[in-house]
Amino acid sequence: PSNPLSDHQTSSIDITVCYLLPPDTSSIDITPKGKRPPVLVDGVTLNGPTLDIREAESFLREAMPIVMEEAVWKATDVKEKVCEWRSPEQLKDLLDLELREGGEAHPQILQRCRDAIRYSVKTGHPLFFNQLYAGMDPYSLVGRFITEAINPSLYTYEVAPVFLLTEEAVLKKMIEIIGWQDGGDGIFSPGGSVSNMYAVNVARYHHCPDVKVLGLSALPRLVMFTSQECHYSVSKAAAFLGIGTNNVYVIPSDKRYAGYCWLLLVTGALPFMVNATAGTTVLGAFDPLEEIADICERHNLWMHVDACWGGGALMSKKHRYLLQGIHRANSVAWNPHKMLMAGLQCCAFMVRDKTNLLQRCHSAQASYLFQQDKFYDVSYDTGDKSIQCSRKPDAFKFWLMWKAIGTKGLEERVDRALAMARYLAEEIKKRDGFRLVMEPEYTNVCFWYIPPSLRDTADGPEFWRKVHAVAPVVKERMMKEGSMMVGYQPHGDKANFFRQIIISPQVSREDMDFLLDQIHSLGMDL
Amino acid sequence: PSNPLSDHQTSSIDITVCYLLPPDTSSIDITPKGKRPPVLVDGVTLNGPTLDIREAESFLREAMPIVMEEAVWKATDVKEKVCEWRSPEQLKDLLDLELREGGEAHPQILQRCRDAIRYSVKTGHPLFFNQLYAGMDPYSLVGRFITEAINPSLYTYEVAPVFLLTEEAVLKKMIEIIGWQDGGDGIFSPGGSVSNMYAVNVARYHHCPDVKVLGLSALPRLVMFTSQECHYSVSKAAAFLGIGTNNVYVIPSDKRYAGYCWLLLVTGALPFMVNATAGTTVLGAFDPLEEIADICERHNLWMHVDACWGGGALMSKKHRYLLQGIHRANSVAWNPHKMLMAGLQCCAFMVRDKTNLLQRCHSAQASYLFQQDKFYDVSYDTGDKSIQCSRKPDAFKFWLMWKAIGTKGLEERVDRALAMARYLAEEIKKRDGFRLVMEPEYTNVCFWYIPPSLRDTADGPEFWRKVHAVAPVVKERMMKEGSMMVGYQPHGDKANFFRQIIISPQVSREDMDFLLDQIHSLGMDL
């Protein structure tokens, strides 16, 4: 794969450009296109490309069937394993990670592809329930293959026309679905955490536009509010943006926001935003958005809704009541890569503002990129709204999938996932040894498994201490078997419980039954 | 593509789980696997998957040849066009962007794939010279297809074992190449801009660990230094992280840092870092790193090197002198997606620190993700070092490419790109009507084209005003023809000039000659 010509160079000639043959000689023509003589610069022969396109083609022709067979079909086949567990130490040996001076031949690289796939967790497998994303959508996948091949970056219309326009179209539709009648603005970001950072930044800029130039040291102490069950990225955002985690006031679920605001106003700090969560990470719970909107309006606070996970419910006429009031938010983060299966990453950050707030807050007007003397309407060069420079075309795969299955198809998937969660919750209630943590609001079904040995023990610290130890062992056995993957965690004062997440239309009711059977069979001896 | 069963539901039954057939009946078995009777919940029939895997397979089998033919082979063929220009208004019509209630059939979606590819700029084309990335590497591309199919997220070893280990291996090698003998730490981030933000955050945390919890309002005013030619993300970082753009002191290229540090120490602000640039965006210039390191050591300033673009030269024994002194930096940002062609995005942020600074500075210890009672060594769960939660496996494609062509292959590509830039610069000097802006230090070749009508005009404001108008017109014609893409920009007090970037081994010396011929033929009438 490396340049064969350069091996023949024994000396280098600095700076001087050296014609190996007189310019008028055309008898040796190694590159038919230009009919120019070979040139040697700095010890490197420059004529013709050194990437052998035939070799590249033969590699791709051999590699693609492996990708399709192993990473697409087998990886989504319910009869195959979800994971092939190896410890870090074992896997390091198996993968031969070291990067060396010389390259490797194609058969060896193809084997590396097979190994990488084999030992990877199959997140598109119907029995992968471990995170807030899952499944494989074929339209999105093709969209992603296209963008990886095209390799665009979304700074300007000039280099990414199709991908900027599809991003605009997707944002417009998502904004419509949120219910912002007058429209809004938005940008795709590399993750919900970054979207929440955007929210903090636009909220404080909205309150104190001087912050961009003068920084926080010129302002009073800023404080923000969030509900207790918020994602940890709210705290990461506060640290990263210089607010400080102590200035994030966490409101217990049963308290009112109003009192806190008042308290802060009289103690000299400046409250500027409330982060509400629509679809919490562990429990899948929804903050009361109408009530929070009332408080934000009354106290002039920016209302941000982290709907990264719960935003999917907006697609469903039946379930969108969960986010009742979201149209009153000032900003919304919503990740279609989660419930809507657009593939990582696909994360929209949207603002109701129509005064070009994103641009004003984030722009740096790089003259080499955002030239104003271009020959087209440069309002399509939206890259300066972003905190990034290079930016991946994350909206396109979602656009293509949406085109293929329609709004109705997305709605049916969401409705089915919620119905499936309901089914699982009812099954849990029926079965001995399973106990729901709470009635699911969304598709997080949280439950304990109580092995037979503990079923006669009375509730109490000793019981919960033992229950706490069950999930880690069941999870270990599950992964070593490779049969499925489901997450567990402690939560507040609650002992470790399983969190089953349902998303994909590949999942069937039989899989729910299998899940419970499997947990029982893995943990019944504990 | 949507669930055909749900069309037949006319009423919904809330919460109640309803068996359509008695549980013991097995005469109608729509899902052979589980042999369980159909279940209706909330109006949705739950048995069996609703994603038709055969339909998905047939779509992928039809789509993949289009992707390979149009987005890989034609898109990298020098005989094809680089772009098929359409104005935003025209393209909106052509793409039919609107997202509707109903989905579309496969032939229509396949046509949308073809259109998206057709109207996209081919950044892997040998004549795409418009940005600081270019080219197509077949190994990286296969790596990206694998990761898109597997769809991992890099929080924990449990869900991304292969991708966390390959990231670790790549970082280890890059750190070795930087020259940090005792090792270091690092993380891949979604872009060089984000890497520079990481630098600002760890630098200030290193100086003032209280900032994470208390925020900037509890600290003295922090100020940072950067050289004049730095990337605009330094200013975006200062705004986003609450430092304020006014607190970024820009040092003109001919001034010393020392005086400024002293000045600031006596005026009450706290200087905490210097951002040095190795490979500036427009000119490809390198700051004197040894000199900056001396100043940073003397004044206890964090030294960050933005080597996003210039880092590639570290692979070359011949050219790494450009970054002499980088081993003295406290942190380095280096994007292998640029000069090393790993594909967007591939951006490493690395620190020399060995005290777990990244973790301490960024962690939020989410208990649902980073459980401490797991059955493996949780030090491999590196996700909490990141400001992101979901994170793409950006290192894997680079690892696979590196395995395939070896360190030597990467070195040869870099050496050849620099030799090619040298050739182009010498050609420019030889040709009438072309004028170099400066001798290239790297592979940015910056030059003016002077049309014949201006060649007898004396240098002066009138001359430069006219020259300034040339590049935008040539660029417009170039794009409308689709023959190639090269960037232009004004810079400081300099009139618009072309910036030719050379990266890919697909590029030949003939392409350099074509570039100059083409610019002349497009601009000779101006």
Coordinates of N, CA, C and O in Angstrom, one line a residue, chain A residues 31 33 36-37 42 46-48 50 57 73 86 88 92 96-98 100-101 104 106 121 123 130-131 133 139 144 148 150-151 157-159 190 204 212-213 216 231 236 240-242 245-246 318 344-345 362 368 371 373 375 380 384 386 388 390 392 399 403-404 407-408 416 475 488 496 505 509-511, chain B residues 7 31 33 36-37 42 46 48 50 57 73 86 88 92 96-98 100-101 104 106 121 123 130-131 133 139 144 148 150-151 157-159 190 204 212-213 216 231 236 240-242 245-246 318 344-345 362 368 371 373 380 384 386 388 390 392 399 403-404 407-408 416 475-476 488 496 505 509-511:
Chain A
T31 N 2.6 8.5 -16.6 CA 1.2 8.9 -16.4 C 0.6 9.5 -17.6 O 0.9 10.6 -18.0
K33 N -2.1 10.7 -18.4 CA -3.0 11.9 -18.4 C -2.3 13.2 -18.8 O -2.6 13.8 -19.8
R36 N 3.6 14.6 -18.8 CA 4.7 15.4 -18.3 C 5.8 14.5 -17.8 O 5.5 13.4 -17.3
P37 N 7.0 14.9 -17.9 CA 8.1 14.1 -17.4 C 8.2 13.9 -15.9 O 7.7 14.8 -15.2
D42 N 13.0 16.8 -3.3 CA 13.2 16.3 -1.9 C 13.3 14.8 -1.8 O 12.8 14.2 -0.8
L46 N 7.4 12.7 -8.1 CA 6.0 13.3 -7.9 C 5.0 12.9 -9.0 O 3.8 13.3 -8.9
N47 N 5.5 12.3 -10.1 CA 4.5 12.1 -11.2 C 3.5 11.0 -10.8 O 3.9 10.0 -10.3
G48 N 2.3 11.2 -11.2 CA 1.2 10.2 -11.0 C 0.9 10.1 -9.5 O 1.6 10.4 -8.6
T50 N 0.3 8.1 -6.0 CA 1.0 6.9 -5.4 C 0.0 6.0 -4.7 O 0.4 4.9 -4.3
E57 N -9.3 -0.7 -4.6 CA -10.6 -1.3 -5.1 C -10.6 -2.8 -4.7 O -11.7 -3.3 -4.2
W73 N -25.5 -8.2 9.1 CA -26.5 -9.3 9.2 C -26.4 -10.2 10.4 O -27.3 -10.3 11.2
R86 N -14.3 -10.8 26.2 CA -13.0 -11.1 26.6 C -12.5 -10.0 27.6 O -12.9 -8.8 27.4
P88 N -10.0 -7.2 29.2 CA -9.1 -6.3 28.5 C -7.8 -6.9 28.2 O -7.2 -6.7 27.1
K92 N -6.4 -7.5 24.4 CA -5.2 -6.8 23.9 C -4.3 -7.8 23.2 O -3.8 -7.5 22.1
D96 N -3.6 -7.6 18.9 CA -2.3 -7.2 18.5 C -2.3 -5.7 18.1 O -2.2 -5.3 17.0
L97 N -2.5 -4.9 19.2 CA -2.8 -3.5 19.0 C -1.7 -2.6 18.5 O -1.9 -1.6 17.9
E98 N -0.5 -3.1 18.7 CA 0.7 -2.2 18.4 C 0.8 -1.7 17.0 O 0.6 -2.5 16.0
R100 N 3.2 -0.4 14.1 CA 4.6 -0.7 13.8 C 5.1 0.1 12.6 O 4.3 0.7 11.9
E101 N 6.4 0.0 12.3 CA 7.0 0.7 11.2 C 6.4 0.3 9.9 O 6.1 1.1 9.0
E104 N 0.8 -4.0 6.9 CA 0.4 -5.4 6.8 C -0.3 -5.6 5.5 O -0.9 -4.7 4.9
H106 N -3.1 -7.3 2.8 CA -4.5 -7.3 2.8 C -5.2 -8.5 3.6 O -6.1 -8.2 4.4
V121 N -19.3 -5.4 20.9 CA -20.7 -5.6 21.3 C -21.6 -5.2 20.1 O -21.4 -4.1 19.5
T123 N -24.5 -3.6 19.1 CA -25.5 -2.7 19.6 C -26.8 -2.7 18.8 O -27.8 -2.2 19.2
N130 N -28.9 -2.3 26.7 CA -28.0 -1.8 27.7 C -27.9 -0.3 27.8 O -27.5 0.3 28.8
Q131 N -28.3 0.4 26.7 CA -28.1 1.9 26.6 C -29.4 2.5 26.1 O -30.4 1.8 25.8
Y133 N -29.9 3.7 23.4 CA -30.0 3.6 21.9 C -29.9 2.1 21.6 O -29.4 1.3 22.4
Y139 N -32.1 2.3 6.4 CA -32.1 3.5 5.6 C -31.0 4.5 6.3 O -30.2 5.1 5.6
R144 N -25.5 6.7 6.4 CA -24.2 6.8 7.1 C -23.1 6.3 6.2 O -22.0 6.9 6.2
E148 N -20.0 8.7 5.2 CA -18.6 8.3 5.4 C -17.8 8.3 4.1 O -16.6 8.7 4.1
I150 N -18.5 10.1 1.4 CA -18.3 11.5 0.9 C -17.5 12.3 1.8 O -16.8 13.3 1.3
N151 N -17.5 12.0 3.1 CA -16.6 12.7 4.1 C -16.7 14.2 4.1 O -15.7 14.9 4.0
Y157 N -22.0 26.1 2.7 CA -22.8 25.6 1.6 C -21.9 25.1 0.5 O -22.1 24.1 -0.1
E158 N -20.8 25.8 0.3 CA -19.9 25.5 -0.8 C -19.3 24.1 -0.7 O -19.1 23.4 -1.7
V159 N -19.0 23.6 0.5 CA -18.5 22.2 0.6 C -19.5 21.2 1.0 O -19.2 20.0 0.9
P190 N -22.4 17.2 18.5 CA -21.9 15.8 18.7 C -22.3 15.3 20.1 O -21.4 15.0 20.9
R204 N -27.1 32.0 29.1 CA -26.4 33.1 29.8 C -26.1 34.3 28.9 O -26.1 35.4 29.3
K212 N -19.7 37.0 26.5 CA -18.8 36.5 25.4 C -17.5 37.2 25.3 O -16.5 36.6 25.1
V213 N -17.5 38.5 25.5 CA -16.3 39.3 25.4 C -15.6 39.5 26.7 O -14.4 39.3 26.8
L216 N -16.9 35.6 32.6 CA -17.7 35.6 33.8 C -17.2 36.4 34.9 O -17.9 36.8 35.9
H231 N -29.6 14.6 33.7 CA -28.4 13.9 33.2 C -27.2 14.5 33.8 O -27.2 15.7 34.0
K236 N -21.6 18.6 34.1 CA -20.4 18.7 33.3 C -20.4 20.1 32.6 O -19.3 20.7 32.4
F240 N -17.6 23.0 32.8 CA -16.8 23.3 31.6 C -17.0 24.8 31.2 O -16.1 25.4 30.7
L241 N -18.2 25.3 31.4 CA -18.5 26.6 31.0 C -18.2 27.7 32.0 O -18.4 28.9 31.9
G242 N -17.5 27.2 33.1 CA -17.0 28.2 34.1 C -18.1 28.6 35.1 O -17.8 29.5 35.9
T245 N -20.0 23.7 39.5 CA -21.0 22.8 39.8 C -21.8 23.2 41.0 O -23.0 22.9 41.2
N246 N -21.2 24.0 41.9 CA -21.9 24.4 43.1 C -23.0 25.4 42.8 O -23.9 25.7 43.6
K318 N -50.3 9.6 20.6 CA -50.8 9.0 21.9 C -49.9 9.4 23.1 O -50.5 9.5 24.2
L344 N -25.7 6.7 16.0 CA -24.9 7.7 16.7 C -24.0 8.4 15.7 O -23.4 7.8 14.9
Q345 N -23.8 9.7 15.8 CA -24.6 10.6 16.6 C -25.6 11.4 15.8 O -25.3 11.7 14.6
H362 N -22.2 32.4 19.2 CA -21.0 31.5 18.9 C -20.1 32.0 17.8 O -19.0 31.4 17.7
Y368 N -11.3 33.1 6.5 CA -10.9 32.2 5.5 C -12.0 31.2 5.2 O -11.9 30.4 4.2
Q371 N -16.2 33.9 4.0 CA -16.0 35.0 3.2 C -17.3 35.6 2.8 O -18.3 34.9 2.5
D373 N -17.7 37.7 0.2 CA -17.7 38.1 -1.2 C -18.0 36.8 -2.1 O -17.6 36.8 -3.2
F375 N -20.2 34.0 -4.2 CA -21.2 34.3 -5.3 C -22.6 33.7 -5.0 O -23.4 33.8 -5.8
Y380 N -26.6 30.6 3.9 CA -26.6 29.2 4.0 C -25.3 28.6 4.6 O -25.2 27.4 4.9
D384 N -20.9 28.9 11.4 CA -20.4 29.8 12.5 C -21.4 29.9 13.7 O -21.1 30.4 14.7
S386 N -22.0 27.2 15.2 CA -21.5 26.1 16.0 C -20.3 26.4 16.8 O -19.6 27.4 16.4
Q388 N -18.1 24.2 16.9 CA -17.1 23.3 16.2 C -16.7 24.1 15.0 O -17.3 25.0 14.5
S390 N -14.9 21.8 12.0 CA -15.3 20.6 11.2 C -16.6 20.1 12.0 O -16.6 20.0 13.2
K392 N -19.7 16.9 11.5 CA -20.2 15.8 10.7 C -21.7 16.0 10.3 O -22.4 16.7 11.0
W399 N -32.7 12.2 8.0 CA -33.5 12.7 6.9 C -33.9 11.5 5.9 O -35.1 11.3 5.5
K403 N -37.6 10.0 5.3 CA -38.2 9.9 3.9 C -38.7 8.5 3.7 O -39.7 8.3 3.1
A404 N -37.9 7.5 4.1 CA -38.3 6.1 3.8 C -39.5 5.6 4.6 O -40.3 4.9 4.0
T407 N -43.3 10.1 8.7 CA -43.6 10.5 10.1 C -44.5 9.4 10.8 O -44.3 9.0 11.9
K408 N -45.3 8.8 10.0 CA -46.2 7.7 10.5 C -45.4 6.5 10.9 O -45.7 5.9 11.9
R416 N -45.1 1.4 19.5 CA -44.9 0.0 19.7 C -43.9 -0.2 20.9 O -44.0 -1.1 21.7
K475 N -25.4 -9.8 35.6 CA -24.8 -9.1 34.4 C -23.5 -9.8 34.0 O -23.3 -10.0 32.8
Y488 N -27.7 -2.2 34.6 CA -28.2 -2.1 36.0 C -27.5 -1.0 36.7 O -26.4 -0.5 36.2
N496 N -29.1 -1.8 43.6 CA -28.9 -2.1 42.2 C -30.2 -2.7 41.6 O -30.7 -3.7 42.1
P505 N -37.8 -1.8 16.5 CA -38.9 -2.7 16.0 C -38.4 -4.1 15.7 O -39.2 -5.0 15.3
R509 N -42.2 -9.4 21.5 CA -42.7 -9.7 22.8 C -42.0 -11.0 23.3 O -41.8 -11.1 24.5
E510 N -41.6 -11.9 22.4 CA -40.9 -13.1 22.8 C -39.6 -12.7 23.5 O -39.1 -13.4 24.4
D511 N -39.0 -11.7 23.0 CA -37.7 -11.2 23.6 C -37.9 -10.8 25.0 O -37.0 -10.9 25.9
Chain B
D7 N -51.8 -1.2 11.0 CA -52.9 -0.6 10.2 C -54.2 -1.2 10.5 O -55.3 -0.7 10.2
T31 N -45.1 -16.4 15.0 CA -43.7 -16.2 15.2 C -43.1 -17.6 15.7 O -43.3 -17.9 16.8
K33 N -40.3 -18.7 16.5 CA -39.3 -18.8 17.5 C -39.8 -19.1 18.9 O -39.5 -20.1 19.5
R36 N -45.3 -18.3 21.2 CA -46.2 -17.7 22.1 C -47.4 -17.0 21.3 O -47.2 -16.6 20.2
P37 N -48.5 -16.9 22.0 CA -49.7 -16.4 21.2 C -49.5 -14.9 21.1 O -48.8 -14.2 21.9
D42 N -52.2 -1.6 24.1 CA -52.3 -0.2 23.6 C -52.6 -0.2 22.1 O -52.1 0.7 21.4
L46 N -47.8 -7.2 19.5 CA -46.4 -7.2 19.9 C -45.6 -8.5 19.4 O -44.4 -8.5 19.6
G48 N -43.4 -11.0 17.5 CA -42.5 -10.9 16.4 C -41.9 -9.5 16.1 O -42.5 -8.5 16.6
T50 N -41.2 -6.2 14.0 CA -41.9 -5.5 12.9 C -41.0 -5.0 11.8 O -41.4 -4.5 10.8
E57 N -32.7 -6.2 4.0 CA -31.5 -6.8 3.3 C -31.6 -6.4 1.8 O -30.6 -6.1 1.1
W73 N -16.0 5.2 -6.0 CA -15.1 5.2 -7.2 C -15.2 6.4 -8.0 O -14.2 7.0 -8.3
R86 N -25.2 23.6 -7.7 CA -26.5 24.1 -7.8 C -26.7 25.2 -6.8 O -26.2 25.0 -5.6
P88 N -28.6 27.2 -3.7 CA -29.5 26.6 -2.7 C -30.9 26.5 -3.2 O -31.6 25.5 -2.9
K92 N -32.8 22.8 -3.4 CA -33.9 22.5 -2.6 C -35.0 21.9 -3.4 O -35.7 20.9 -3.0
D96 N -36.2 17.7 -3.0 CA -37.5 17.5 -2.4 C -37.3 17.2 -0.9 O -37.5 16.1 -0.4
L97 N -36.9 18.2 -0.2 CA -36.5 18.0 1.2 C -37.6 17.7 2.2 O -37.3 17.2 3.3
E98 N -38.8 18.0 1.9 CA -39.8 17.9 2.9 C -40.1 16.5 3.5 O -40.0 15.6 2.7
R100 N -42.6 14.0 5.1 CA -44.1 13.8 5.1 C -44.6 12.7 6.0 O -43.8 11.9 6.5
E101 N -45.9 12.6 6.1 CA -46.5 11.6 6.9 C -46.2 10.2 6.4 O -45.9 9.3 7.2
E104 N -41.6 6.5 1.6 CA -41.4 6.3 0.2 C -40.9 4.9 -0.1 O -40.2 4.3 0.7
H106 N -38.7 1.9 -2.0 CA -37.2 1.7 -2.2 C -36.7 2.4 -3.5 O -35.7 3.1 -3.4
V121 N -20.3 17.7 -2.8 CA -18.9 18.0 -3.1 C -18.1 16.7 -2.8 O -18.2 16.1 -1.7
T123 N -15.1 15.3 -1.6 CA -13.9 15.8 -0.8 C -12.8 14.8 -1.0 O -11.7 15.1 -0.6
N130 N -9.7 22.3 -1.1 CA -10.4 23.4 -0.5 C -10.3 23.6 1.0 O -10.5 24.6 1.5
Q131 N -10.0 22.5 1.7 CA -9.9 22.5 3.1 C -8.6 21.8 3.6 O -7.8 21.4 2.8
Y133 N -8.4 19.0 4.8 CA -8.5 17.6 4.7 C -8.8 17.3 3.3 O -9.3 18.1 2.6
Y139 N -8.4 1.9 3.7 CA -8.4 1.2 5.0 C -9.3 2.0 6.0 O -10.1 1.4 6.7
R144 N -14.4 2.9 8.9 CA -15.6 3.7 9.2 C -16.9 3.0 8.9 O -17.9 3.1 9.6
E148 N -19.7 2.4 11.7 CA -21.1 2.8 11.4 C -22.1 1.6 11.6 O -23.2 1.7 12.1
I150 N -21.5 -1.2 13.4 CA -21.5 -1.6 14.8 C -22.2 -0.6 15.7 O -22.8 -0.9 16.7
N151 N -22.0 0.7 15.4 CA -22.7 1.8 16.1 C -22.4 1.8 17.6 O -23.3 1.8 18.4
Y157 N -15.9 0.0 28.8 CA -15.3 -1.2 28.2 C -16.4 -2.2 27.8 O -16.3 -2.9 26.8
E158 N -17.4 -2.3 28.7 CA -18.5 -3.2 28.5 C -19.2 -3.1 27.2 O -19.5 -4.1 26.6
V159 N -19.4 -1.9 26.7 CA -20.1 -1.7 25.4 C -19.2 -1.4 24.2 O -19.6 -1.5 23.1
P190 N -14.6 15.4 19.3 CA -15.3 15.7 18.0 C -14.8 17.0 17.4 O -15.6 17.9 17.2
R204 N -6.8 25.7 33.1 CA -7.3 26.5 34.2 C -7.6 25.6 35.4 O -7.4 26.1 36.5
K212 N -13.8 24.1 39.0 CA -14.8 23.1 38.6 C -16.1 23.2 39.5 O -17.2 23.2 39.0
V213 N -15.8 23.4 40.8 CA -17.0 23.5 41.7 C -17.5 24.9 41.9 O -18.7 25.2 41.9
L216 N -15.9 30.5 37.7 CA -15.0 31.6 37.5 C -15.3 32.8 38.4 O -14.4 33.6 38.7
H231 N -6.0 29.5 15.3 CA -7.3 29.2 14.8 C -8.4 29.9 15.5 O -8.2 30.2 16.7
K236 N -13.3 31.1 20.2 CA -14.6 30.4 20.5 C -14.5 29.7 21.9 O -15.5 29.7 22.7
F240 N -16.9 30.4 25.1 CA -17.7 29.2 25.6 C -17.4 28.9 27.0 O -18.3 28.5 27.8
L241 N -16.1 28.9 27.4 CA -15.7 28.5 28.7 C -15.8 29.6 29.8 O -15.4 29.4 30.9
G242 N -16.3 30.8 29.3 CA -16.6 31.8 30.3 C -15.4 32.7 30.6 O -15.4 33.5 31.5
T245 N -13.6 36.7 25.3 CA -12.6 36.9 24.2 C -11.6 38.0 24.5 O -10.5 38.0 24.0
N246 N -12.1 39.0 25.3 CA -11.1 40.1 25.7 C -10.0 39.6 26.5 O -8.9 40.3 26.6
K318 N 12.2 13.9 8.3 CA 12.7 15.0 7.6 C 12.1 16.3 8.0 O 12.7 17.4 8.0
L344 N -13.0 12.4 8.6 CA -13.6 13.2 9.6 C -14.5 12.3 10.5 O -15.3 11.5 9.9
Q345 N -14.5 12.4 11.8 CA -13.5 13.2 12.5 C -12.6 12.2 13.2 O -12.9 11.1 13.6
H362 N -12.8 16.5 34.4 CA -14.1 16.3 33.7 C -15.1 15.4 34.3 O -16.2 15.4 33.8
Y368 N -25.0 5.3 36.9 CA -25.7 4.4 36.0 C -24.8 3.9 35.0 O -25.1 2.9 34.2
Q371 N -20.4 2.2 37.1 CA -20.6 1.4 38.4 C -19.2 0.9 38.8 O -18.4 0.5 38.0
D373 N -18.9 -1.7 40.9 CA -19.0 -3.1 41.3 C -19.1 -4.0 40.1 O -19.6 -5.1 40.1
Y380 N -10.6 0.7 32.6 CA -10.8 0.8 31.2 C -12.1 1.6 30.8 O -12.3 1.8 29.6
D384 N -15.5 8.9 31.4 CA -15.7 10.0 32.3 C -14.6 11.0 32.2 O -14.7 12.1 32.7
S386 N -14.1 12.4 29.4 CA -14.7 13.2 28.3 C -15.7 14.2 28.8 O -16.4 14.0 29.8
Q388 N -18.1 14.6 26.8 CA -19.3 14.0 26.1 C -19.8 12.8 26.9 O -19.2 12.3 27.8
S390 N -22.3 10.0 25.0 CA -22.1 9.2 23.8 C -20.8 9.8 23.1 O -20.7 11.0 23.0
K392 N -18.2 8.8 19.6 CA -17.9 8.0 18.5 C -16.5 7.4 18.5 O -15.6 8.0 19.1
W399 N -6.4 3.6 13.4 CA -5.7 2.4 13.8 C -5.6 1.4 12.7 O -4.5 0.9 12.4
K403 N -2.2 0.3 10.8 CA -1.8 -1.2 10.7 C -1.5 -1.5 9.2 O -0.6 -2.2 8.9
A404 N -2.3 -1.0 8.3 CA -2.2 -1.4 6.9 C -1.0 -0.7 6.2 O -0.3 -1.4 5.4
T407 N 3.9 2.9 10.0 CA 4.4 4.3 10.3 C 5.1 4.8 9.1 O 5.0 6.0 8.7
K408 N 5.8 3.9 8.4 CA 6.6 4.3 7.2 C 5.7 4.8 6.1 O 6.0 5.8 5.4
R416 N 5.8 13.2 0.8 CA 5.4 13.5 -0.6 C 4.6 14.7 -0.7 O 4.7 15.5 -1.6
K475 N -13.0 31.5 -8.5 CA -13.6 30.4 -7.7 C -15.1 30.1 -8.2 O -15.4 28.9 -8.3
E476 N -15.8 31.1 -8.4 CA -17.2 30.9 -8.9 C -17.2 30.1 -10.2 O -17.9 29.2 -10.4
Y488 N -9.9 30.4 -1.2 CA -9.3 31.7 -1.2 C -9.7 32.4 0.0 O -10.7 32.1 0.6
N496 N -7.4 39.1 -1.3 CA -7.7 37.7 -1.5 C -6.6 36.9 -2.3 O -6.2 37.4 -3.3
P505 N -2.1 11.1 -1.4 CA -1.3 10.5 -2.4 C -2.0 10.2 -3.7 O -1.3 9.7 -4.7
R509 N 1.8 15.4 -9.6 CA 2.4 16.6 -10.1 C 1.6 17.2 -11.2 O 1.5 18.4 -11.4
E510 N 1.0 16.3 -12.0 CA 0.2 16.8 -13.2 C -0.9 17.6 -12.7 O -1.4 18.6 -13.4
D511 N -1.5 17.2 -11.5 CA -2.6 18.0 -11.0 C -2.2 19.4 -10.6 O -3.0 20.3 -10.7

